[in-house]
Amino acid sequence: KHVPIYEKVEETKHIDFETTVTYFDGTAVNTVKSASAEISWKFDEKRHSDEYSDVDGYYYYVYYLDSKGKAVRIGITQKQSYSLKNLDADTLYSIRIVAYYKDGETGKKFRIESIDLDDFKTRIAAPEKITISYTANKKLATLKWSAVEGASGYILYEYNFETKEYERLAKQKGRSYSFNYTYGEKYRFYVKAYKTTDGKDSAGDGTKNTFIPSKKVTVSSDINCVKPGKKLTLKAVLSPSDSTDTIKWTTSNSDIAAVSSKGVVTGIENGKAVITATASSGKKTSFTVIVTDASISKTSRTVNVGQKYTLKINDYSEKVTWSTSNKKVATVTSKGVVTGASKGNATITAKLKNGAVFTCKIKVTKS
């Protein structure tokens, strides 16, 4: 807080506030928050310097006016704006600006005149954020929001998507609220703090957030295998697509395959591991990853109509099952021989006995 510097009118010459304002031309309170405010004013420095010779700059003294009318100086600036800080929330403030000019010959500052800003009242701050956590086995969601300094309590609203209006849920001192949720439903909440003074409540701005618990989780990947020491990125797909859930990745066997918080799987040694993607609201799905030394000879290839190309699985000696996504574009034999049939695109899939799947995208063009 600022240390008060009380200056009495009768004892301090430059606080003679009876001077008629002639060079000031308006003031403004631009931004008001719970603990700060931005103020500005207009002072015609050019006109004053034209009327007074040897002016070496202008200075503006900023004062609080207390309830008894005493001026408490809080700052000096050469700009025609000032940032008020360390204000008390939900408090009425009176501000006075006093203009001075510096005499170029003597170096002394001389008071010109003063102007009072319109009184303004600070607001209670809004909570910085609202978060949600889920207890999936009970289908219970819990909202929590950050504390607001000086608040007596909080008011919680829920948005009604049918009426398109916020409806008041609770007025409380605590910073959490629990409710039963439904997968796939959209929930939007608004929280604002209030302060009680002399039995009356005053509330400030609020914070809102939307939460959509997913009703389904799937894992997307072109292949399900990775070599030891190599990486495979899995992608979790939530339904609905605008779900606000986060995903937690886990592995059934970290000695076979590890998985990062972003779904990046690292092969450790040959074998199988089940990778599970769990949404924060409870839904989950599993994806089996095969760690193998095997690999496909090509992942993409262009062939002409009637042209043949043989795909191979490297470092693998057991049976491979080959298939095509579009026989009209490209065919494939049990030995992995691909033949271009007509112009277009097709995907050739090789499935290994251990469950590993490899693909090759074939583009067929006319010769």
mmCIF file of C-alpha atoms in Angstrom:
data_model
loop_
_atom_site.group_PDB
_atom_site.id
_atom_site.type_symbol
_atom_site.label_atom_id
_atom_site.label_comp_id
_atom_site.label_asym_id
_atom_site.label_seq_id
_atom_site.Cartn_x
_atom_site.Cartn_y
_atom_site.Cartn_z
ATOM 1 C CA LYS A 1 0.000 0.000 0.000
ATOM 2 C CA HIS A 2 1.067 3.587 -0.493
ATOM 3 C CA VAL A 3 2.422 5.459 2.521
ATOM 4 C CA PRO A 4 0.093 8.477 3.036
ATOM 5 C CA ILE A 5 1.628 11.905 2.571
ATOM 6 C CA TYR A 6 -0.936 14.363 3.904
ATOM 7 C CA GLU A 7 -0.685 17.889 2.510
ATOM 8 C CA LYS A 8 -2.905 20.549 3.992
ATOM 9 C CA VAL A 9 -4.165 23.322 1.737
ATOM 10 C CA GLU A 10 -3.318 26.069 4.200
ATOM 11 C CA GLU A 11 0.251 24.835 4.725
ATOM 12 C CA THR A 12 1.284 23.830 1.211
ATOM 13 C CA LYS A 13 1.179 26.506 -1.414
ATOM 14 C CA HIS A 14 1.026 24.161 -4.400
ATOM 15 C CA ILE A 15 -2.116 22.489 -3.043
ATOM 16 C CA ASP A 16 -4.192 25.636 -3.396
ATOM 17 C CA PHE A 17 -7.039 23.918 -5.194
ATOM 18 C CA GLU A 18 -9.033 27.103 -5.701
ATOM 19 C CA THR A 19 -7.242 27.854 -8.972
ATOM 20 C CA THR A 20 -9.597 28.004 -11.938
ATOM 21 C CA VAL A 21 -8.966 25.265 -14.471
ATOM 22 C CA THR A 22 -8.155 26.702 -17.862
ATOM 23 C CA TYR A 23 -5.665 24.334 -19.533
ATOM 24 C CA PHE A 24 -7.177 20.995 -18.526
ATOM 25 C CA ASP A 25 -9.697 19.662 -21.003
ATOM 26 C CA GLY A 26 -11.255 16.541 -19.548
ATOM 27 C CA THR A 27 -10.290 13.371 -17.755
ATOM 28 C CA ALA A 28 -11.071 9.685 -18.124
ATOM 29 C CA VAL A 29 -11.092 6.540 -16.018
ATOM 30 C CA ASN A 30 -10.235 4.053 -18.742
ATOM 31 C CA THR A 31 -9.995 0.689 -17.002
ATOM 32 C CA VAL A 32 -11.080 -0.324 -13.511
ATOM 33 C CA LYS A 33 -10.299 -3.672 -11.938
ATOM 34 C CA SER A 34 -10.350 -4.994 -8.404
ATOM 35 C CA ALA A 35 -6.883 -3.702 -7.469
ATOM 36 C CA SER A 36 -5.930 -1.299 -10.251
ATOM 37 C CA ALA A 37 -7.194 1.418 -12.566
ATOM 38 C CA GLU A 38 -5.914 3.324 -15.588
ATOM 39 C CA ILE A 39 -6.601 7.052 -15.689
ATOM 40 C CA SER A 40 -5.811 9.781 -18.227
ATOM 41 C CA TRP A 41 -6.359 13.493 -18.759
ATOM 42 C CA LYS A 42 -5.877 16.230 -21.343
ATOM 43 C CA PHE A 43 -3.748 19.277 -20.652
ATOM 44 C CA ASP A 44 -2.934 21.819 -23.368
ATOM 45 C CA GLU A 45 0.830 22.062 -22.870
ATOM 46 C CA LYS A 46 1.319 23.909 -26.169
ATOM 47 C CA ARG A 47 -1.079 26.702 -25.301
ATOM 48 C CA HIS A 48 0.482 27.105 -21.878
ATOM 49 C CA SER A 49 4.035 27.173 -23.232
ATOM 50 C CA ASP A 50 2.983 29.791 -25.784
ATOM 51 C CA GLU A 51 1.763 31.995 -22.954
ATOM 52 C CA TYR A 52 4.716 31.404 -20.588
ATOM 53 C CA SER A 53 8.290 31.722 -21.767
ATOM 54 C CA ASP A 54 11.191 29.440 -20.858
ATOM 55 C CA VAL A 55 9.146 26.345 -19.938
ATOM 56 C CA ASP A 56 11.338 23.250 -19.469
ATOM 57 C CA GLY A 57 8.764 20.437 -19.288
ATOM 58 C CA TYR A 58 5.505 19.614 -17.526
ATOM 59 C CA TYR A 59 4.865 17.424 -14.486
ATOM 60 C CA TYR A 60 1.612 15.971 -13.153
ATOM 61 C CA TYR A 61 1.160 15.133 -9.480
ATOM 62 C CA VAL A 62 -1.418 12.435 -8.726
ATOM 63 C CA TYR A 63 -3.356 12.503 -5.441
ATOM 64 C CA TYR A 64 -5.913 10.421 -3.603
ATOM 65 C CA LEU A 65 -8.555 12.488 -1.831
ATOM 66 C CA ASP A 66 -9.591 10.861 1.424
ATOM 67 C CA SER A 67 -13.032 11.055 3.000
ATOM 68 C CA LYS A 68 -12.053 14.256 4.809
ATOM 69 C CA GLY A 69 -10.809 15.953 1.656
ATOM 70 C CA LYS A 70 -7.116 15.609 2.443
ATOM 71 C CA ALA A 71 -4.839 15.115 -0.531
ATOM 72 C CA VAL A 72 -2.543 12.085 -0.385
ATOM 73 C CA ARG A 73 0.139 12.314 -3.038
ATOM 74 C CA ILE A 74 0.846 8.974 -4.689
ATOM 75 C CA GLY A 75 2.868 9.732 -7.793
ATOM 76 C CA ILE A 76 4.439 12.082 -10.307
ATOM 77 C CA THR A 77 4.508 11.620 -14.069
ATOM 78 C CA GLN A 78 5.285 13.585 -17.201
ATOM 79 C CA LYS A 79 2.737 11.590 -19.172
ATOM 80 C CA GLN A 80 -0.935 12.478 -19.293
ATOM 81 C CA SER A 81 -1.876 9.063 -17.933
ATOM 82 C CA TYR A 82 -1.211 7.044 -14.810
ATOM 83 C CA SER A 83 -1.637 3.499 -13.511
ATOM 84 C CA LEU A 84 -3.182 3.264 -10.063
ATOM 85 C CA LYS A 85 -2.142 0.092 -8.258
ATOM 86 C CA ASN A 86 -2.670 -1.647 -4.911
ATOM 87 C CA LEU A 87 -6.282 -0.489 -4.739
ATOM 88 C CA ASP A 88 -8.812 -2.057 -2.407
ATOM 89 C CA ALA A 89 -11.594 -4.039 -4.035
ATOM 90 C CA ASP A 90 -15.122 -2.628 -3.934
ATOM 91 C CA THR A 91 -13.906 0.804 -2.774
ATOM 92 C CA LEU A 92 -14.814 4.326 -3.931
ATOM 93 C CA TYR A 93 -11.858 6.456 -5.042
ATOM 94 C CA SER A 94 -11.488 10.200 -5.675
ATOM 95 C CA ILE A 95 -8.459 11.283 -7.700
ATOM 96 C CA ARG A 96 -6.982 14.743 -8.303
ATOM 97 C CA ILE A 97 -4.381 15.756 -10.882
ATOM 98 C CA VAL A 98 -2.221 18.854 -10.337
ATOM 99 C CA ALA A 99 -0.197 20.279 -13.254
ATOM 100 C CA TYR A 100 3.215 21.921 -12.809
ATOM 101 C CA TYR A 101 5.729 23.381 -15.206
ATOM 102 C CA LYS A 102 9.475 23.537 -14.724
ATOM 103 C CA ASP A 103 11.081 26.927 -15.181
ATOM 104 C CA GLY A 104 14.025 26.692 -17.552
ATOM 105 C CA GLU A 105 15.931 29.497 -15.882
ATOM 106 C CA THR A 106 15.587 28.670 -12.185
ATOM 107 C CA GLY A 107 14.879 24.933 -12.446
ATOM 108 C CA LYS A 108 11.993 25.334 -10.003
ATOM 109 C CA LYS A 109 8.533 23.807 -10.489
ATOM 110 C CA PHE A 110 5.514 26.061 -10.444
ATOM 111 C CA ARG A 111 1.956 24.909 -9.939
ATOM 112 C CA ILE A 112 -0.469 25.720 -12.756
ATOM 113 C CA GLU A 113 -3.835 24.228 -11.829
ATOM 114 C CA SER A 114 -5.677 21.055 -10.830
ATOM 115 C CA ILE A 115 -8.587 18.932 -11.929
ATOM 116 C CA ASP A 116 -10.611 16.207 -10.198
ATOM 117 C CA LEU A 117 -11.578 12.968 -11.910
ATOM 118 C CA ASP A 118 -15.034 11.511 -11.566
ATOM 119 C CA ASP A 119 -15.202 9.200 -8.565
ATOM 120 C CA PHE A 120 -14.971 5.519 -9.442
ATOM 121 C CA LYS A 121 -15.439 2.278 -7.557
ATOM 122 C CA THR A 122 -13.185 -0.730 -7.907
ATOM 123 C CA ARG A 123 -14.735 -4.107 -8.634
ATOM 124 C CA ILE A 124 -14.325 -7.500 -7.079
ATOM 125 C CA ALA A 125 -11.998 -9.545 -9.268
ATOM 126 C CA ALA A 126 -13.210 -12.551 -11.203
ATOM 127 C CA PRO A 127 -11.841 -16.025 -10.413
ATOM 128 C CA GLU A 128 -8.896 -16.716 -12.691
ATOM 129 C CA LYS A 129 -10.156 -20.135 -13.793
ATOM 130 C CA ILE A 130 -12.746 -22.864 -13.307
ATOM 131 C CA THR A 131 -11.676 -26.507 -13.476
ATOM 132 C CA ILE A 132 -13.533 -29.803 -13.374
ATOM 133 C CA SER A 133 -12.721 -33.293 -12.122
ATOM 134 C CA TYR A 134 -14.725 -36.487 -12.496
ATOM 135 C CA THR A 135 -15.477 -39.520 -10.327
ATOM 136 C CA ALA A 136 -16.439 -41.868 -13.151
ATOM 137 C CA ASN A 137 -17.802 -44.757 -11.053
ATOM 138 C CA LYS A 138 -20.317 -42.374 -9.464
ATOM 139 C CA LYS A 139 -20.765 -40.157 -12.548
ATOM 140 C CA LEU A 140 -20.025 -37.235 -10.256
ATOM 141 C CA ALA A 141 -18.333 -34.063 -11.491
ATOM 142 C CA THR A 142 -16.776 -31.467 -9.195
ATOM 143 C CA LEU A 143 -16.161 -27.856 -10.171
ATOM 144 C CA LYS A 144 -13.425 -25.843 -8.496
ATOM 145 C CA TRP A 145 -12.392 -22.247 -9.010
ATOM 146 C CA SER A 146 -9.537 -20.033 -7.860
ATOM 147 C CA ALA A 147 -9.848 -17.808 -4.810
ATOM 148 C CA VAL A 148 -10.480 -14.061 -5.097
ATOM 149 C CA GLU A 149 -8.754 -11.881 -2.534
ATOM 150 C CA GLY A 150 -11.200 -9.980 -0.351
ATOM 151 C CA ALA A 151 -14.241 -11.984 -1.465
ATOM 152 C CA SER A 152 -16.937 -12.897 1.057
ATOM 153 C CA GLY A 153 -18.232 -15.712 -1.136
ATOM 154 C CA TYR A 154 -19.126 -16.827 -4.654
ATOM 155 C CA ILE A 155 -22.214 -17.084 -6.845
ATOM 156 C CA LEU A 156 -22.446 -19.966 -9.331
ATOM 157 C CA TYR A 157 -24.620 -19.980 -12.464
ATOM 158 C CA GLU A 158 -25.306 -22.685 -15.063
ATOM 159 C CA TYR A 159 -26.161 -21.883 -18.673
ATOM 160 C CA ASN A 160 -29.478 -23.191 -19.991
ATOM 161 C CA PHE A 161 -28.916 -23.990 -23.673
ATOM 162 C CA GLU A 162 -32.680 -24.035 -24.351
ATOM 163 C CA THR A 163 -33.517 -20.620 -22.898
ATOM 164 C CA LYS A 164 -30.013 -19.305 -23.663
ATOM 165 C CA GLU A 165 -29.783 -17.775 -20.199
ATOM 166 C CA TYR A 166 -27.725 -18.369 -17.073
ATOM 167 C CA GLU A 167 -29.627 -19.774 -14.090
ATOM 168 C CA ARG A 168 -28.375 -19.303 -10.553
ATOM 169 C CA LEU A 169 -27.296 -22.541 -8.872
ATOM 170 C CA ALA A 170 -25.746 -21.524 -5.565
ATOM 171 C CA LYS A 171 -24.430 -18.726 -3.403
ATOM 172 C CA GLN A 172 -21.732 -20.025 -1.098
ATOM 173 C CA LYS A 173 -18.468 -19.337 0.679
ATOM 174 C CA GLY A 174 -16.759 -22.477 -0.597
ATOM 175 C CA ARG A 175 -14.965 -22.796 -3.936
ATOM 176 C CA SER A 176 -16.313 -26.126 -5.188
ATOM 177 C CA TYR A 177 -19.600 -27.554 -6.455
ATOM 178 C CA SER A 178 -20.538 -31.154 -7.368
ATOM 179 C CA PHE A 179 -23.210 -32.461 -9.734
ATOM 180 C CA ASN A 180 -24.134 -35.647 -11.602
ATOM 181 C CA TYR A 181 -23.109 -35.600 -15.227
ATOM 182 C CA THR A 182 -24.136 -37.381 -18.428
ATOM 183 C CA TYR A 183 -21.631 -38.473 -21.056
ATOM 184 C CA GLY A 184 -21.837 -36.334 -24.193
ATOM 185 C CA GLU A 185 -23.786 -33.486 -22.543
ATOM 186 C CA LYS A 186 -22.537 -29.903 -22.647
ATOM 187 C CA TYR A 187 -22.223 -27.946 -19.397
ATOM 188 C CA ARG A 188 -21.370 -24.265 -19.094
ATOM 189 C CA PHE A 189 -20.827 -22.503 -15.770
ATOM 190 C CA TYR A 190 -20.226 -18.924 -14.664
ATOM 191 C CA VAL A 191 -18.733 -17.966 -11.298
ATOM 192 C CA LYS A 192 -18.350 -14.533 -9.771
ATOM 193 C CA ALA A 193 -17.153 -13.375 -6.376
ATOM 194 C CA TYR A 194 -19.045 -11.029 -4.085
ATOM 195 C CA LYS A 195 -18.122 -8.895 -1.090
ATOM 196 C CA THR A 196 -20.422 -8.104 1.813
ATOM 197 C CA THR A 197 -20.155 -4.605 3.264
ATOM 198 C CA ASP A 198 -22.569 -3.279 5.905
ATOM 199 C CA GLY A 199 -24.932 -6.140 5.148
ATOM 200 C CA LYS A 200 -24.994 -5.495 1.413
ATOM 201 C CA ASP A 201 -23.448 -7.682 -1.285
ATOM 202 C CA SER A 202 -21.646 -6.332 -4.322
ATOM 203 C CA ALA A 203 -20.413 -8.672 -7.044
ATOM 204 C CA GLY A 204 -17.758 -8.196 -9.661
ATOM 205 C CA ASP A 205 -17.105 -9.724 -13.056
ATOM 206 C CA GLY A 206 -17.270 -13.466 -13.479
ATOM 207 C CA THR A 207 -15.407 -16.281 -15.169
ATOM 208 C CA LYS A 208 -17.040 -18.906 -17.370
ATOM 209 C CA ASN A 209 -16.013 -22.271 -18.736
ATOM 210 C CA THR A 210 -17.609 -25.050 -20.766
ATOM 211 C CA PHE A 211 -17.196 -28.777 -20.108
ATOM 212 C CA ILE A 212 -18.230 -31.681 -22.369
ATOM 213 C CA PRO A 213 -17.553 -35.197 -21.035
ATOM 214 C CA SER A 214 -16.947 -37.567 -23.947
ATOM 215 C CA LYS A 215 -19.238 -40.546 -24.505
ATOM 216 C CA LYS A 216 -16.754 -42.528 -26.599
ATOM 217 C CA VAL A 217 -12.987 -42.805 -27.066
ATOM 218 C CA THR A 218 -11.248 -44.501 -29.991
ATOM 219 C CA VAL A 219 -7.593 -44.780 -30.972
ATOM 220 C CA SER A 220 -6.495 -43.897 -34.491
ATOM 221 C CA SER A 221 -3.336 -45.330 -36.100
ATOM 222 C CA ASP A 222 -2.412 -46.568 -39.563
ATOM 223 C CA ILE A 223 -0.381 -49.431 -38.110
ATOM 224 C CA ASN A 224 -0.277 -51.313 -34.822
ATOM 225 C CA CYS A 225 3.411 -52.243 -34.691
ATOM 226 C CA VAL A 226 6.755 -50.675 -33.950
ATOM 227 C CA LYS A 227 10.376 -51.815 -33.953
ATOM 228 C CA PRO A 228 12.378 -51.980 -30.725
ATOM 229 C CA GLY A 229 13.876 -48.542 -30.120
ATOM 230 C CA LYS A 230 11.473 -46.887 -32.578
ATOM 231 C CA LYS A 231 8.380 -44.768 -31.928
ATOM 232 C CA LEU A 232 4.725 -44.995 -32.935
ATOM 233 C CA THR A 233 2.321 -42.099 -32.339
ATOM 234 C CA LEU A 234 -1.241 -42.985 -31.378
ATOM 235 C CA LYS A 235 -4.080 -40.472 -31.575
ATOM 236 C CA ALA A 236 -7.115 -40.519 -29.296
ATOM 237 C CA VAL A 237 -10.378 -39.494 -30.972
ATOM 238 C CA LEU A 238 -13.137 -38.230 -28.678
ATOM 239 C CA SER A 239 -16.850 -38.237 -29.377
ATOM 240 C CA PRO A 240 -18.331 -35.681 -29.511
ATOM 241 C CA SER A 241 -15.421 -34.037 -31.309
ATOM 242 C CA ASP A 242 -15.633 -30.880 -29.152
ATOM 243 C CA SER A 243 -15.265 -32.818 -25.901
ATOM 244 C CA THR A 244 -13.178 -30.984 -23.320
ATOM 245 C CA ASP A 245 -11.779 -34.195 -21.823
ATOM 246 C CA THR A 246 -8.080 -34.808 -21.473
ATOM 247 C CA ILE A 247 -6.498 -38.212 -22.184
ATOM 248 C CA LYS A 248 -4.351 -40.322 -19.904
ATOM 249 C CA TRP A 249 -2.210 -42.979 -21.616
ATOM 250 C CA THR A 250 -1.073 -46.185 -19.900
ATOM 251 C CA THR A 251 0.648 -49.401 -20.960
ATOM 252 C CA SER A 252 0.029 -52.934 -19.753
ATOM 253 C CA ASN A 253 3.700 -53.843 -20.028
ATOM 254 C CA SER A 254 6.359 -51.149 -19.900
ATOM 255 C CA ASP A 255 9.042 -53.803 -20.540
ATOM 256 C CA ILE A 256 7.559 -54.328 -24.021
ATOM 257 C CA ALA A 257 6.331 -50.836 -24.902
ATOM 258 C CA ALA A 258 6.326 -47.526 -23.082
ATOM 259 C CA VAL A 259 3.873 -44.706 -23.770
ATOM 260 C CA SER A 260 4.208 -40.968 -23.127
ATOM 261 C CA SER A 261 1.558 -38.546 -21.884
ATOM 262 C CA LYS A 262 0.975 -37.578 -25.542
ATOM 263 C CA GLY A 263 0.402 -41.116 -26.821
ATOM 264 C CA VAL A 264 3.869 -41.702 -28.274
ATOM 265 C CA VAL A 265 4.696 -45.406 -27.961
ATOM 266 C CA THR A 266 8.334 -46.543 -27.791
ATOM 267 C CA GLY A 267 9.123 -50.155 -28.571
ATOM 268 C CA ILE A 268 11.353 -51.818 -25.965
ATOM 269 C CA GLU A 269 11.543 -55.491 -26.966
ATOM 270 C CA ASN A 270 9.565 -57.957 -29.094
ATOM 271 C CA GLY A 271 6.119 -58.776 -27.753
ATOM 272 C CA LYS A 272 2.667 -57.304 -27.196
ATOM 273 C CA ALA A 273 1.486 -54.500 -24.942
ATOM 274 C CA VAL A 274 -1.993 -53.072 -24.473
ATOM 275 C CA ILE A 275 -2.057 -49.272 -24.612
ATOM 276 C CA THR A 276 -5.093 -47.731 -22.911
ATOM 277 C CA ALA A 277 -6.448 -44.227 -23.541
ATOM 278 C CA THR A 278 -8.681 -43.025 -20.701
ATOM 279 C CA ALA A 279 -10.715 -39.813 -20.948
ATOM 280 C CA SER A 280 -10.818 -37.646 -17.838
ATOM 281 C CA SER A 281 -14.586 -38.161 -17.561
ATOM 282 C CA GLY A 282 -14.227 -41.948 -17.508
ATOM 283 C CA LYS A 283 -14.617 -43.485 -20.956
ATOM 284 C CA LYS A 284 -11.647 -45.486 -22.223
ATOM 285 C CA THR A 285 -10.427 -47.755 -25.008
ATOM 286 C CA SER A 286 -7.514 -50.114 -25.549
ATOM 287 C CA PHE A 287 -5.143 -50.617 -28.460
ATOM 288 C CA THR A 288 -2.719 -53.547 -28.806
ATOM 289 C CA VAL A 289 0.752 -52.650 -30.019
ATOM 290 C CA ILE A 290 3.077 -55.295 -31.440
ATOM 291 C CA VAL A 291 6.776 -54.723 -30.971
ATOM 292 C CA THR A 292 8.559 -56.586 -33.765
ATOM 293 C CA ASP A 293 11.706 -56.456 -35.886
ATOM 294 C CA ALA A 294 9.601 -56.993 -39.002
ATOM 295 C CA SER A 295 8.883 -54.173 -41.454
ATOM 296 C CA ILE A 296 7.286 -53.694 -44.861
ATOM 297 C CA SER A 297 9.559 -53.002 -47.810
ATOM 298 C CA LYS A 298 7.530 -49.968 -49.002
ATOM 299 C CA THR A 299 4.885 -47.799 -47.348
ATOM 300 C CA SER A 300 3.898 -46.076 -50.609
ATOM 301 C CA ARG A 301 4.382 -46.880 -54.276
ATOM 302 C CA THR A 302 3.223 -45.703 -57.720
ATOM 303 C CA VAL A 303 2.570 -48.303 -60.445
ATOM 304 C CA ASN A 304 1.109 -48.135 -63.927
ATOM 305 C CA VAL A 305 -1.990 -49.980 -65.074
ATOM 306 C CA GLY A 306 -0.921 -53.587 -65.745
ATOM 307 C CA GLN A 307 2.390 -53.153 -63.936
ATOM 308 C CA LYS A 308 3.389 -55.531 -61.150
ATOM 309 C CA TYR A 309 5.296 -54.779 -57.969
ATOM 310 C CA THR A 310 6.224 -57.165 -55.153
ATOM 311 C CA LEU A 311 5.935 -56.083 -51.535
ATOM 312 C CA LYS A 312 7.944 -57.921 -48.908
ATOM 313 C CA ILE A 313 7.981 -58.174 -45.117
ATOM 314 C CA ASN A 314 11.534 -57.856 -43.900
ATOM 315 C CA ASP A 315 12.921 -59.885 -40.978
ATOM 316 C CA TYR A 316 9.907 -62.191 -40.905
ATOM 317 C CA SER A 317 9.640 -65.806 -42.093
ATOM 318 C CA GLU A 318 6.115 -66.854 -41.131
ATOM 319 C CA LYS A 319 2.892 -66.600 -43.124
ATOM 320 C CA VAL A 320 1.634 -63.172 -44.202
ATOM 321 C CA THR A 321 -1.981 -62.465 -45.156
ATOM 322 C CA TRP A 322 -2.238 -59.853 -47.921
ATOM 323 C CA SER A 323 -5.368 -57.854 -48.850
ATOM 324 C CA THR A 324 -6.382 -54.810 -50.893
ATOM 325 C CA SER A 325 -8.832 -52.047 -50.099
ATOM 326 C CA ASN A 326 -9.971 -51.781 -53.748
ATOM 327 C CA LYS A 327 -9.628 -54.700 -56.169
ATOM 328 C CA LYS A 328 -10.750 -52.516 -59.068
ATOM 329 C CA VAL A 329 -7.664 -50.322 -58.625
ATOM 330 C CA ALA A 330 -5.009 -52.787 -57.434
ATOM 331 C CA THR A 331 -4.902 -56.485 -56.662
ATOM 332 C CA VAL A 332 -2.459 -58.408 -54.494
ATOM 333 C CA THR A 333 -1.545 -62.083 -54.397
ATOM 334 C CA SER A 334 -0.780 -64.261 -51.370
ATOM 335 C CA LYS A 335 2.891 -63.632 -52.127
ATOM 336 C CA GLY A 336 2.521 -59.826 -51.973
ATOM 337 C CA VAL A 337 2.577 -59.235 -55.726
ATOM 338 C CA VAL A 338 0.639 -56.052 -56.487
ATOM 339 C CA THR A 339 -0.861 -55.413 -59.949
ATOM 340 C CA GLY A 340 -2.242 -52.075 -61.090
ATOM 341 C CA ALA A 341 -5.773 -52.618 -62.426
ATOM 342 C CA SER A 342 -7.107 -49.115 -63.108
ATOM 343 C CA LYS A 343 -6.257 -45.520 -62.342
ATOM 344 C CA GLY A 344 -6.848 -44.606 -58.693
ATOM 345 C CA ASN A 345 -5.666 -45.249 -55.133
ATOM 346 C CA ALA A 346 -5.731 -48.360 -52.990
ATOM 347 C CA THR A 347 -4.200 -49.550 -49.717
ATOM 348 C CA ILE A 348 -2.463 -52.912 -49.533
ATOM 349 C CA THR A 349 -2.488 -54.483 -46.063
ATOM 350 C CA ALA A 350 -0.172 -57.163 -44.730
ATOM 351 C CA LYS A 351 -1.235 -58.976 -41.564
ATOM 352 C CA LEU A 352 1.313 -61.065 -39.685
ATOM 353 C CA LYS A 353 0.660 -64.118 -37.580
ATOM 354 C CA ASN A 354 1.589 -62.240 -34.401
ATOM 355 C CA GLY A 355 -1.095 -59.628 -35.135
ATOM 356 C CA ALA A 356 1.144 -56.937 -36.555
ATOM 357 C CA VAL A 357 -0.370 -54.979 -39.450
ATOM 358 C CA PHE A 358 1.549 -53.110 -42.163
ATOM 359 C CA THR A 359 0.137 -51.003 -44.988
ATOM 360 C CA CYS A 360 1.348 -49.647 -48.306
ATOM 361 C CA LYS A 361 -0.495 -46.918 -50.192
ATOM 362 C CA ILE A 362 -0.617 -47.691 -53.909
ATOM 363 C CA LYS A 363 -1.227 -45.036 -56.568
ATOM 364 C CA VAL A 364 -2.095 -46.459 -59.996
ATOM 365 C CA THR A 365 -1.537 -44.307 -63.072
ATOM 366 C CA LYS A 366 -2.006 -44.910 -66.774
ATOM 367 C CA SER A 367 1.177 -45.895 -68.641
#
